[in-house]
PDB file of C-alpha atoms in Angstrom:
ATOM      1  CA  ASP A  43      10.709  31.059 -16.065  1.00 61.00           C
ATOM      2  CA  PHE A  44      10.313  27.348 -16.662  1.00 63.00           C
ATOM      3  CA  GLY A  45       7.657  28.451 -19.919  1.00 70.00           C
ATOM      4  CA  GLN A  46      10.599  30.440 -21.724  1.00 75.00           C
ATOM      5  CA  LYS A  47      13.054  27.761 -21.071  1.00 77.00           C
ATOM      6  CA  GLU A  48      10.862  25.285 -22.327  1.00 73.00           C
ATOM      7  CA  LYS A  49      10.567  27.039 -25.233  1.00 78.00           C
ATOM      8  CA  VAL A  50      14.344  27.311 -25.741  1.00 82.00           C
ATOM      9  CA  TYR A  51      14.483  23.447 -25.250  1.00 78.00           C
ATOM     10  CA  ASP A  52      11.911  23.037 -27.313  1.00 79.00           C
ATOM     11  CA  LYS A  53      13.643  24.601 -30.592  1.00 82.00           C
ATOM     12  CA  VAL A  54      17.301  23.048 -29.607  1.00 83.00           C
ATOM     13  CA  PHE A  55      15.118  19.785 -29.591  1.00 81.00           C
ATOM     14  CA  VAL A  56      13.810  20.319 -33.065  1.00 84.00           C
ATOM     15  CA  ALA A  57      17.500  21.275 -34.434  1.00 85.00           C
ATOM     16  CA  TYR A  58      19.066  17.691 -32.467  1.00 82.00           C
ATOM     17  CA  ASN A  59      16.498  15.977 -34.764  1.00 84.00           C
ATOM     18  CA  ASP A  60      16.804  17.745 -37.992  1.00 84.00           C
ATOM     19  CA  ALA A  61      20.751  16.894 -37.322  1.00 85.00           C
ATOM     20  CA  LYS A  62      19.598  13.060 -36.944  1.00 83.00           C
ATOM     21  CA  ARG A  63      17.943  13.072 -40.052  1.00 85.00           C
ATOM     22  CA  LEU A  64      20.147  14.698 -42.296  1.00 84.00           C
ATOM     23  CA  ILE A  65      23.145  12.320 -40.730  1.00 82.00           C
ATOM     24  CA  ARG A  66      20.495   9.187 -41.420  1.00 82.00           C
ATOM     25  CA  ASP A  67      19.910  10.091 -44.911  1.00 81.00           C
ATOM     26  CA  ASP A  68      23.829  10.681 -45.628  1.00 80.00           C
ATOM     27  CA  LEU A  69      24.584   7.376 -43.873  1.00 79.00           C
ATOM     28  CA  ALA A  70      21.552   5.449 -46.248  1.00 79.00           C
ATOM     29  CA  CYS A  71      23.334   6.791 -49.315  1.00 78.00           C
ATOM     30  CA  TYR A  72      26.708   5.941 -48.481  1.00 73.00           C
ATOM     31  CA  THR A  73      25.819   2.640 -47.222  1.00 73.00           C
ATOM     32  CA  ALA A  74      24.542   2.010 -50.577  1.00 70.00           C
ATOM     33  CA  ASN A  75      27.811   2.414 -52.253  1.00 69.00           C
ATOM     34  CA  ASN A  76      30.299  -0.074 -51.351  1.00 63.00           C
ATOM     35  CA  GLY A  77      34.124   1.701 -51.688  1.00 59.00           C
ATOM     36  CA  ALA A  78      36.818   2.343 -49.312  1.00 57.00           C
ATOM     37  CA  GLN A  79      35.580   6.269 -49.020  1.00 62.00           C
ATOM     38  CA  GLU A  80      32.485   5.517 -48.825  1.00 68.00           C
ATOM     39  CA  GLU A  81      33.252   3.090 -45.867  1.00 73.00           C
ATOM     40  CA  GLU A  82      35.420   6.023 -43.886  1.00 75.00           C
ATOM     41  CA  ALA A  83      32.529   8.251 -44.495  1.00 77.00           C
ATOM     42  CA  VAL A  84      29.975   5.548 -42.675  1.00 76.00           C
ATOM     43  CA  ASN A  85      32.424   5.445 -39.707  1.00 79.00           C
ATOM     44  CA  ASP A  86      32.285   9.136 -39.257  1.00 79.00           C
ATOM     45  CA  LEU A  87      28.450   9.525 -39.910  1.00 80.00           C
ATOM     46  CA  ASN A  88      28.185   6.489 -37.221  1.00 80.00           C
ATOM     47  CA  VAL A  89      30.185   8.326 -34.451  1.00 80.00           C
ATOM     48  CA  LEU A  90      28.423  11.542 -35.509  1.00 82.00           C
ATOM     49  CA  ASP A  91      24.925  10.348 -34.703  1.00 80.00           C
ATOM     50  CA  HIS A  92      26.376   8.453 -31.719  1.00 79.00           C
ATOM     51  CA  ALA A  93      27.533  11.976 -30.279  1.00 80.00           C
ATOM     52  CA  ILE A  94      24.158  13.859 -31.616  1.00 81.00           C
ATOM     53  CA  THR A  95      21.687  10.850 -29.941  1.00 79.00           C
ATOM     54  CA  GLY A  96      24.268  11.567 -26.738  1.00 77.00           C
ATOM     55  CA  MET A  97      23.620  15.416 -26.819  1.00 82.00           C
ATOM     56  CA  LEU A  98      20.156  14.717 -27.210  1.00 82.00           C
ATOM     57  CA  VAL A  99      19.463  12.862 -24.262  1.00 80.00           C
ATOM     58  CA  GLN A 100      21.294  15.157 -22.388  1.00 80.00           C
ATOM     59  CA  GLN A 101      19.634  17.852 -23.005  1.00 82.00           C
ATOM     60  CA  THR A 102      16.253  15.732 -22.218  1.00 82.00           C
ATOM     61  CA  VAL A 103      18.014  15.178 -18.484  1.00 81.00           C
ATOM     62  CA  ALA A 104      18.467  18.813 -18.092  1.00 81.00           C
ATOM     63  CA  ARG A 105      15.339  19.555 -19.111  1.00 83.00           C
ATOM     64  CA  ASN A 106      13.659  17.420 -17.136  1.00 81.00           C
ATOM     65  CA  GLN A 107      15.657  18.542 -14.367  1.00 81.00           C
ATOM     66  CA  ILE A 108      14.715  22.516 -14.291  1.00 83.00           C
ATOM     67  CA  LEU A 109      11.100  20.728 -14.264  1.00 83.00           C
ATOM     68  CA  LEU A 110      11.728  18.867 -11.337  1.00 83.00           C
ATOM     69  CA  ALA A 111      13.238  21.409  -9.578  1.00 82.00           C
ATOM     70  CA  SER A 112      10.498  23.778 -10.915  1.00 83.00           C
ATOM     71  CA  TYR A 113       7.803  21.674  -9.174  1.00 82.00           C
ATOM     72  CA  GLN A 114       9.909  21.074  -6.306  1.00 81.00           C
ATOM     73  CA  ALA A 115       9.559  24.875  -5.747  1.00 82.00           C
ATOM     74  CA  ARG A 116       5.845  24.779  -6.336  1.00 82.00           C
ATOM     75  CA  MET A 117       5.408  22.129  -3.587  1.00 80.00           C
ATOM     76  CA  GLU A 118       6.996  24.324  -1.191  1.00 78.00           C
ATOM     77  CA  LYS A 119       5.010  27.028  -1.570  1.00 80.00           C
ATOM     78  CA  GLN A 120       1.878  25.447  -1.757  1.00 74.00           C
ATOM     79  CA  GLN A 121       2.790  23.931   2.000  1.00 69.00           C
ATOM     80  CA  ASP A 122       2.408  28.242   2.558  1.00 66.00           C
ATOM     81  CA  ASP A 123      -0.207  29.056   0.284  1.00 64.00           C
ATOM     82  CA  LYS A 124      -3.617  26.734   0.904  1.00 62.00           C
ATOM     83  CA  GLU A 125      -5.871  27.774  -1.564  1.00 62.00           C
ATOM     84  CA  GLN A 126      -3.478  27.244  -4.642  1.00 62.00           C
ATOM     85  CA  LYS A 127      -5.657  26.100  -7.718  1.00 64.00           C
ATOM     86  CA  THR A 128      -3.332  24.261  -9.266  1.00 66.00           C
ATOM     87  CA  LYS A 129      -1.358  21.871  -7.037  1.00 76.00           C
ATOM     88  CA  VAL A 130       1.315  19.506  -7.608  1.00 80.00           C
ATOM     89  CA  LYS A 131       0.695  16.131  -6.229  1.00 86.00           C
ATOM     90  CA  PRO A 132       3.440  13.384  -4.985  1.00 86.00           C
ATOM     91  CA  GLU A 133       2.417  11.409  -7.158  1.00 89.00           C
ATOM     92  CA  ASP A 134       3.624  13.644 -10.247  1.00 86.00           C
ATOM     93  CA  MET A 135       6.886  14.187  -8.926  1.00 87.00           C
ATOM     94  CA  VAL A 136       7.397  10.052  -8.488  1.00 89.00           C
ATOM     95  CA  LYS A 137       6.273   9.606 -12.391  1.00 89.00           C
ATOM     96  CA  LEU A 138       8.580  12.556 -13.315  1.00 87.00           C
ATOM     97  CA  CYS A 139      11.766  10.971 -11.678  1.00 88.00           C
ATOM     98  CA  ASP A 140      10.772   7.879 -13.195  1.00 88.00           C
ATOM     99  CA  ASN A 141      11.216   9.404 -16.563  1.00 87.00           C
ATOM    100  CA  LEU A 142      14.322  10.659 -15.552  1.00 86.00           C
ATOM    101  CA  LEU A 143      15.436   7.429 -14.608  1.00 86.00           C
ATOM    102  CA  THR A 144      14.875   6.167 -17.719  1.00 86.00           C
ATOM    103  CA  ASN A 145      16.734   8.987 -19.612  1.00 82.00           C
ATOM    104  CA  LEU A 146      19.135   8.656 -17.684  1.00 82.00           C
ATOM    105  CA  ALA A 147      20.317   5.397 -17.733  1.00 82.00           C
ATOM    106  CA  GLY A 148      20.418   5.737 -21.995  1.00 78.00           C
ATOM    107  CA  LEU A 149      22.827   8.757 -21.196  1.00 75.00           C
ATOM    108  CA  SER A 150      24.863   6.438 -19.138  1.00 74.00           C
ATOM    109  CA  ASP A 151      25.244   3.918 -21.710  1.00 73.00           C
ATOM    110  CA  SER A 152      26.038   6.843 -24.013  1.00 69.00           C
ATOM    111  CA  LEU A 153      28.735   7.567 -21.667  1.00 66.00           C
ATOM    112  CA  THR A 154      29.865   4.164 -21.076  1.00 66.00           C
ATOM    113  CA  SER A 155      30.353   2.962 -24.514  1.00 63.00           C
ATOM    114  CA  THR A 156      32.154   6.563 -25.738  1.00 58.00           C
ATOM    115  CA  GLN A 157      36.118   5.490 -26.390  1.00 47.00           C
ATOM    116  CA  GLY A 158      38.201   7.331 -24.423  1.00 49.00           C
ATOM    117  CA  GLY A 159      36.705   6.875 -21.172  1.00 48.00           C
ATOM    118  CA  GLN A 160      34.515   9.084 -19.468  1.00 60.00           C
ATOM    119  CA  GLU A 161      35.273   8.585 -15.591  1.00 65.00           C
ATOM    120  CA  VAL A 162      33.848  11.872 -14.719  1.00 62.00           C
ATOM    121  CA  ALA A 163      30.696  11.728 -16.314  1.00 66.00           C
ATOM    122  CA  VAL A 164      30.143   7.935 -15.463  1.00 68.00           C
ATOM    123  CA  ALA A 165      30.156   9.487 -11.723  1.00 69.00           C
ATOM    124  CA  ALA A 166      28.433  12.656 -12.185  1.00 71.00           C
ATOM    125  CA  CYS A 167      25.401  10.146 -13.866  1.00 77.00           C
ATOM    126  CA  ALA A 168      25.718   7.998 -11.020  1.00 80.00           C
ATOM    127  CA  GLY A 169      25.028  10.589  -8.528  1.00 82.00           C
ATOM    128  CA  GLN A 170      22.683  12.098 -10.318  1.00 84.00           C
ATOM    129  CA  GLU A 171      20.633   8.515 -10.412  1.00 85.00           C
ATOM    130  CA  ALA A 172      20.778   8.170  -6.781  1.00 88.00           C
ATOM    131  CA  ALA A 173      19.596  11.310  -6.014  1.00 88.00           C
ATOM    132  CA  LEU A 174      16.601  10.723  -8.498  1.00 88.00           C
ATOM    133  CA  ARG A 175      16.217   7.481  -6.863  1.00 90.00           C
ATOM    134  CA  GLY A 176      16.187   9.305  -3.405  1.00 91.00           C
ATOM    135  CA  TRP A 177      13.793  11.704  -4.905  1.00 91.00           C
ATOM    136  CA  ARG A 178      11.443   8.857  -5.687  1.00 91.00           C
ATOM    137  CA  ALA A 179      11.308   7.430  -2.570  1.00 92.00           C
ATOM    138  CA  PHE A 180      10.552  10.509  -0.970  1.00 92.00           C
ATOM    139  CA  TYR A 181       7.743  11.639  -2.565  1.00 91.00           C
ATOM    140  CA  LEU A 182       6.602   8.125  -2.786  1.00 92.00           C
ATOM    141  CA  ALA A 183       6.638   8.199   1.226  1.00 92.00           C
ATOM    142  CA  LYS A 184       4.609  11.451   0.921  1.00 90.00           C
ATOM    143  CA  VAL A 185       1.965   9.323  -0.955  1.00 90.00           C
ATOM    144  CA  TYR A 186       1.780   6.713   1.684  1.00 90.00           C
ATOM    145  CA  TRP A 187       2.014   9.418   4.261  1.00 89.00           C
ATOM    146  CA  GLU A 188      -1.593  10.878   3.098  1.00 87.00           C
ATOM    147  CA  ARG A 189      -2.679   7.732   2.754  1.00 86.00           C
ATOM    148  CA  SER A 190      -1.982   6.717   6.618  1.00 84.00           C
ATOM    149  CA  SER A 191       0.408   3.907   5.220  1.00 87.00           C
ATOM    150  CA  HIS A 192       3.178   5.630   8.491  1.00 87.00           C
ATOM    151  CA  ALA A 193       4.828   1.967   8.395  1.00 88.00           C
ATOM    152  CA  ALA A 194       5.831   1.847   4.584  1.00 91.00           C
ATOM    153  CA  ALA A 195       6.042   6.257   4.737  1.00 91.00           C
ATOM    154  CA  TYR A 196       8.986   5.327   7.417  1.00 91.00           C
ATOM    155  CA  LEU A 197      10.645   2.805   5.624  1.00 92.00           C
ATOM    156  CA  LEU A 198      10.656   4.992   2.308  1.00 92.00           C
ATOM    157  CA  TYR A 199      12.558   7.546   4.044  1.00 93.00           C
ATOM    158  CA  GLY A 200      14.933   5.632   4.967  1.00 92.00           C
ATOM    159  CA  ALA A 201      15.444   4.212   2.018  1.00 92.00           C
ATOM    160  CA  ALA A 202      15.552   7.747   0.651  1.00 92.00           C
ATOM    161  CA  LYS A 203      18.265   8.903   3.156  1.00 92.00           C
ATOM    162  CA  GLU A 204      20.482   5.624   2.188  1.00 92.00           C
ATOM    163  CA  HIS A 205      20.060   6.713  -1.288  1.00 90.00           C
ATOM    164  CA  ALA A 206      21.121  10.314  -0.826  1.00 90.00           C
ATOM    165  CA  THR A 207      24.146   8.984   1.221  1.00 90.00           C
ATOM    166  CA  ARG A 208      25.422   7.273  -1.398  1.00 88.00           C
ATOM    167  CA  GLY A 209      25.343   9.938  -3.904  1.00 86.00           C
ATOM    168  CA  ILE A 210      26.982  12.267  -1.684  1.00 86.00           C
ATOM    169  CA  ALA A 211      29.566   9.691  -1.381  1.00 85.00           C
ATOM    170  CA  CYS A 212      29.724   9.361  -5.538  1.00 82.00           C
ATOM    171  CA  THR A 213      30.017  13.498  -6.083  1.00 78.00           C
ATOM    172  CA  SER A 214      32.127  13.531  -2.993  1.00 79.00           C
ATOM    173  CA  ALA A 215      34.900  10.798  -4.408  1.00 76.00           C
ATOM    174  CA  THR A 216      34.871  12.723  -7.853  1.00 71.00           C
ATOM    175  CA  ASN A 217      35.320  16.438  -6.118  1.00 70.00           C
ATOM    176  CA  LEU A 218      31.723  17.050  -7.235  1.00 63.00           C
ATOM    177  CA  GLU A 219      31.111  19.137  -4.349  1.00 66.00           C
ATOM    178  CA  SER A 220      30.350  22.428  -6.228  1.00 68.00           C
ATOM    179  CA  ASP A 221      27.889  20.471  -8.620  1.00 74.00           C
ATOM    180  CA  PRO A 222      24.110  21.123  -8.066  1.00 78.00           C
ATOM    181  CA  THR A 223      23.531  17.526  -7.529  1.00 81.00           C
ATOM    182  CA  HIS A 224      25.892  17.667  -4.457  1.00 82.00           C
ATOM    183  CA  ALA A 225      23.436  20.263  -3.101  1.00 85.00           C
ATOM    184  CA  SER A 226      20.346  18.480  -4.161  1.00 85.00           C
ATOM    185  CA  LEU A 227      21.760  15.566  -2.162  1.00 86.00           C
ATOM    186  CA  MET A 228      22.498  17.139   1.107  1.00 89.00           C
ATOM    187  CA  ALA A 229      18.999  18.957   0.820  1.00 89.00           C
ATOM    188  CA  LEU A 230      17.323  15.231  -0.075  1.00 89.00           C
ATOM    189  CA  LEU A 231      19.683  14.100   3.029  1.00 90.00           C
ATOM    190  CA  SER A 232      18.165  16.953   5.107  1.00 90.00           C
ATOM    191  CA  SER A 233      14.883  16.444   4.416  1.00 90.00           C
ATOM    192  CA  ALA A 234      14.223  12.777   4.420  1.00 91.00           C
ATOM    193  CA  ARG A 235      15.850  12.758   7.875  1.00 92.00           C
ATOM    194  CA  ALA A 236      13.427  14.914   9.290  1.00 92.00           C
ATOM    195  CA  GLN A 237      10.572  13.708   7.435  1.00 91.00           C
ATOM    196  CA  ARG A 238      11.540  10.053   9.073  1.00 92.00           C
ATOM    197  CA  LEU A 239      11.476  11.379  12.555  1.00 92.00           C
ATOM    198  CA  GLU A 240       8.475  13.341  12.091  1.00 91.00           C
ATOM    199  CA  VAL A 241       6.450   9.992  10.887  1.00 92.00           C
ATOM    200  CA  HIS A 242       8.347   7.973  13.519  1.00 91.00           C
ATOM    201  CA  ALA A 243       6.808  11.136  16.119  1.00 91.00           C
ATOM    202  CA  GLY A 244       3.426  11.260  14.809  1.00 89.00           C
ATOM    203  CA  GLU A 245       3.039   7.326  14.716  1.00 89.00           C
ATOM    204  CA  VAL A 246       4.800   6.884  18.341  1.00 90.00           C
ATOM    205  CA  LEU A 247       1.704  10.206  19.605  1.00 90.00           C
ATOM    206  CA  ARG A 248      -1.014   7.935  17.933  1.00 89.00           C
ATOM    207  CA  VAL A 249       0.023   5.037  19.653  1.00 89.00           C
ATOM    208  CA  LEU A 250      -0.062   6.817  23.181  1.00 90.00           C
ATOM    209  CA  LYS A 251      -3.344   8.943  22.483  1.00 90.00           C
ATOM    210  CA  GLU A 252      -4.800   5.184  21.584  1.00 88.00           C
ATOM    211  CA  GLU A 253      -3.553   3.799  24.964  1.00 88.00           C
ATOM    212  CA  GLU A 254      -4.529   6.832  26.664  1.00 88.00           C
ATOM    213  CA  GLU A 255      -8.397   6.650  25.445  1.00 87.00           C
ATOM    214  CA  VAL A 256      -8.428   3.287  26.259  1.00 85.00           C
ATOM    215  CA  ASP A 257      -7.242   3.998  30.021  1.00 85.00           C
ATOM    216  CA  GLN A 258      -9.434   6.229  30.008  1.00 84.00           C
ATOM    217  CA  GLY A 259     -12.142   4.761  28.628  1.00 79.00           C
ATOM    218  CA  VAL A 260     -11.769   1.693  31.905  1.00 79.00           C
ATOM    219  CA  ARG A 261     -11.602   3.789  34.422  1.00 81.00           C
ATOM    220  CA  SER A 262     -14.486   5.419  33.572  1.00 77.00           C
ATOM    221  CA  LEU A 263     -16.657   2.415  33.327  1.00 70.00           C
ATOM    222  CA  GLU A 264     -19.136   2.680  36.358  1.00 65.00           C
ATOM    223  CA  VAL A 265     -21.814  -0.294  37.108  1.00 56.00           C
ATOM    224  CA  SER A 266     -24.966   1.704  38.299  1.00 58.00           C
ATOM    225  CA  SER A 267     -27.876   0.592  40.635  1.00 51.00           C
ATOM    226  CA  ALA A 268     -29.843   0.496  37.291  1.00 50.00           C
ATOM    227  CA  GLN A 269     -27.195  -1.645  35.539  1.00 49.00           C
ATOM    228  CA  ARG A 270     -26.669  -4.405  38.021  1.00 52.00           C
ATOM    229  CA  ALA A 271     -28.153  -7.403  37.836  1.00 53.00           C
ATOM    230  CA  VAL A 272     -32.388  -7.510  38.696  1.00 54.00           C
ATOM    231  CA  LYS A 273     -33.034 -10.020  41.235  1.00 62.00           C
ATOM    232  CA  SER A 274     -36.251 -11.716  40.100  1.00 65.00           C
ATOM    233  CA  LEU A 275     -39.655 -11.618  42.537  1.00 69.00           C
ATOM    234  CA  TRP A 276     -40.735 -14.387  41.084  1.00 75.00           C
ATOM    235  CA  LEU A 277     -41.773 -17.332  44.104  1.00 76.00           C
ATOM    236  CA  LEU A 278     -40.776 -20.229  42.074  1.00 78.00           C
ATOM    237  CA  ASP A 279     -37.321 -18.622  41.075  1.00 75.00           C
ATOM    238  CA  ASN A 280     -36.305 -18.244  45.048  1.00 76.00           C
ATOM    239  CA  LEU A 281     -37.123 -21.627  46.165  1.00 79.00           C
ATOM    240  CA  ASP A 282     -33.965 -21.826  47.647  1.00 79.00           C
ATOM    241  CA  GLN A 283     -34.552 -19.049  49.694  1.00 76.00           C
ATOM    242  CA  PHE A 284     -35.979 -18.949  53.132  1.00 76.00           C
ATOM    243  CA  GLN A 285     -38.394 -15.107  51.962  1.00 70.00           C
ATOM    244  CA  SER A 286     -42.103 -14.991  52.196  1.00 71.00           C
ATOM    245  CA  PHE A 287     -43.459 -13.926  48.955  1.00 65.00           C
ATOM    246  CA  ALA A 288     -46.833 -13.025  50.203  1.00 60.00           C
ATOM    247  CA  GLY A 289     -48.458  -9.146  49.813  1.00 55.00           C
ATOM    248  CA  LYS A 290     -45.582  -7.951  47.784  1.00 57.00           C
ATOM    249  CA  GLY A 291     -47.992  -7.326  44.822  1.00 53.00           C
ATOM    250  CA  LYS A 292     -47.171  -7.822  41.172  1.00 53.00           C
ATOM    251  CA  PRO A 293     -44.509  -5.693  39.178  1.00 51.00           C
ATOM    252  CA  SER A 294     -47.888  -4.142  37.240  1.00 53.00           C
ATOM    253  CA  GLY A 295     -49.267  -2.886  40.562  1.00 50.00           C
ATOM    254  CA  GLY A 296     -51.974  -5.246  42.341  1.00 49.00           C
ATOM    255  CA  GLY A 297     -51.992  -7.555  44.724  1.00 50.00           C
ATOM    256  CA  GLY A 298     -51.282 -11.314  45.363  1.00 56.00           C
ATOM    257  CA  VAL A 299     -48.444 -13.393  45.526  1.00 61.00           C
ATOM    258  CA  LEU A 300     -45.632 -13.298  42.806  1.00 70.00           C
ATOM    259  CA  LEU A 301     -45.643 -16.957  42.273  1.00 76.00           C
ATOM    260  CA  MET A 302     -44.395 -17.287  38.291  1.00 77.00           C
ATOM    261  CA  GLN A 303     -44.203 -15.481  35.274  1.00 77.00           C
ATOM    262  CA  THR A 304     -47.292 -15.929  32.921  1.00 78.00           C
ATOM    263  CA  PRO A 305     -46.725 -16.973  30.345  1.00 80.00           C
ATOM    264  CA  PRO A 306     -42.540 -18.133  31.181  1.00 78.00           C
ATOM    265  CA  PRO A 307     -39.874 -17.156  29.494  1.00 78.00           C
ATOM    266  CA  PHE A 308     -37.833 -18.445  26.585  1.00 82.00           C
ATOM    267  CA  LEU A 309     -35.102 -20.798  27.173  1.00 81.00           C
ATOM    268  CA  PRO A 310     -32.546 -22.243  25.737  1.00 80.00           C
ATOM    269  CA  THR A 311     -32.861 -25.925  24.831  1.00 77.00           C
ATOM    270  CA  PRO A 312     -29.948 -27.908  24.284  1.00 75.00           C
ATOM    271  CA  ALA A 313     -30.252 -29.766  20.946  1.00 72.00           C
ATOM    272  CA  GLY A 314     -28.509 -31.816  18.089  1.00 68.00           C
ATOM    273  CA  PRO A 315     -27.504 -29.586  15.007  1.00 68.00           C
ATOM    274  CA  ILE A 316     -29.780 -30.374  12.107  1.00 68.00           C
ATOM    275  CA  VAL A 317     -26.815 -31.604   9.790  1.00 66.00           C
ATOM    276  CA  LEU A 318     -26.638 -34.499  12.144  1.00 66.00           C
ATOM    277  CA  ASP A 319     -30.129 -35.410  11.952  1.00 68.00           C
ATOM    278  CA  THR A 320     -29.654 -35.271   7.959  1.00 71.00           C
ATOM    279  CA  ALA A 321     -26.858 -37.431   8.112  1.00 69.00           C
ATOM    280  CA  LEU A 322     -28.117 -39.805  10.410  1.00 72.00           C
ATOM    281  CA  ASN A 323     -31.189 -40.286   7.820  1.00 74.00           C
ATOM    282  CA  GLU A 324     -28.859 -41.001   4.438  1.00 75.00           C
ATOM    283  CA  ILE A 325     -27.014 -43.648   6.733  1.00 76.00           C
ATOM    284  CA  GLU A 326     -27.765 -47.110   5.362  1.00 79.00           C
ATOM    285  CA  PHE A 327     -27.533 -49.855   7.995  1.00 75.00           C
ATOM    286  CA  PRO A 328     -26.951 -53.505   7.234  1.00 77.00           C
ATOM    287  CA  SER A 329     -29.926 -56.032   6.627  1.00 75.00           C
ATOM    288  CA  LEU A 330     -31.149 -58.092   9.566  1.00 73.00           C
ATOM    289  CA  ASN A 331     -32.609 -61.052   7.339  1.00 72.00           C
ATOM    290  CA  ARG A 332     -30.155 -63.255   7.774  1.00 70.00           C
ATOM    291  CA  VAL A 333     -30.454 -62.771  11.562  1.00 66.00           C
ATOM    292  CA  PHE A 334     -34.029 -63.083  11.874  1.00 65.00           C
ATOM    293  CA  GLY A 335     -34.638 -65.546   8.896  1.00 60.00           C
ATOM    294  CA  GLN A 336     -35.290 -63.484   5.858  1.00 54.00           C
ATOM    295  CA  ARG A 337     -38.511 -62.147   7.927  1.00 53.00           C
ATOM    296  CA  SER A 338     -39.545 -58.161   7.595  1.00 52.00           C
ATOM    297  CA  LYS A 339     -38.963 -56.682  10.907  1.00 48.00           C
ATOM    298  CA  THR A 340     -42.371 -55.175  11.377  1.00 51.00           C
ATOM    299  CA  LYS A 341     -43.741 -59.100  10.940  1.00 55.00           C
ATOM    300  CA  ALA A 342     -40.979 -60.180  13.615  1.00 52.00           C
ATOM    301  CA  PHE A 343     -42.508 -57.825  16.498  1.00 52.00           C
ATOM    302  CA  HIS A 344     -46.036 -58.719  15.780  1.00 54.00           C
ATOM    303  CA  ASP A 345     -45.366 -62.220  16.582  1.00 58.00           C
ATOM    304  CA  PHE A 346     -43.274 -61.512  19.607  1.00 53.00           C
ATOM    305  CA  LEU A 347     -46.500 -59.962  20.756  1.00 52.00           C
ATOM    306  CA  ASP A 348     -48.403 -62.469  19.838  1.00 56.00           C
ATOM    307  CA  GLY A 349     -46.423 -65.536  21.528  1.00 52.00           C
ATOM    308  CA  ASP A 350     -44.419 -66.945  18.756  1.00 49.00           C
ATOM    309  CA  GLY A 351     -41.455 -65.513  19.748  1.00 44.00           C
ATOM    310  CA  LEU A 352     -41.603 -67.448  23.098  1.00 43.00           C
ATOM    311  CA  GLU A 353     -41.370 -70.847  21.663  1.00 44.00           C
TER     312      GLU A 353
END
């Protein structure tokens, strides 16, 4: 049960933090004295502090990995039990993977800076990092899939598959096939392949279904007699035809000749946009005073009507 393991890890973290506090208190005391023996003790305490920090980060990674495995088991269980109240969301898994990646980066830096070489441990960290990045992409794809973003989900499942392949190559190169990380990578590779194919197949079926619905809709179109264009029965609308309209009666009943519709229907009339009319009113034309000899246009027009302009 993760609850019991979490209590154990909490006690371990308290012990490590107490050890770090004591070591740093001793460091502060020895640093105040500048003797040769104190310098040797300071170096030993620095190495010890670095080792305790690495162990604390390592236990943090182990705790979060157990939490991730617990969440994964709960997600698989809740797929069968739809009525489960407390459900694990894919967003929670993405956040947990982000925290694990941060812890793992600190652990990798600690192992890299350790003297003596830690090739196997560094390779194990690389495999764990690939597994975490793969699971993060896997659960992020679930988030996009639930939001109907099938293209993004398809690409993310492909990224998860690539991370799993890279991690398997790291664990295989260092003979870590018995490591739990290798089994997790194999499960990730299988799940990512299956989910990627499922997303692709679902999207293809959706497109085919839409095309089939459109095809059936087009084939079902039928122009009935009531939907056809109704021929006008007014005389003025049929002047080009040699046809008698006498005695046919009005559509509302009664006899008489159907001359025209009263009142006439509205007809579209071509007109210029009001914007152009407004623009035309704002145009300033050049003055014509020099052409008409400084006379106003109105006076010149009246003079022309009176005959003065004919002289």
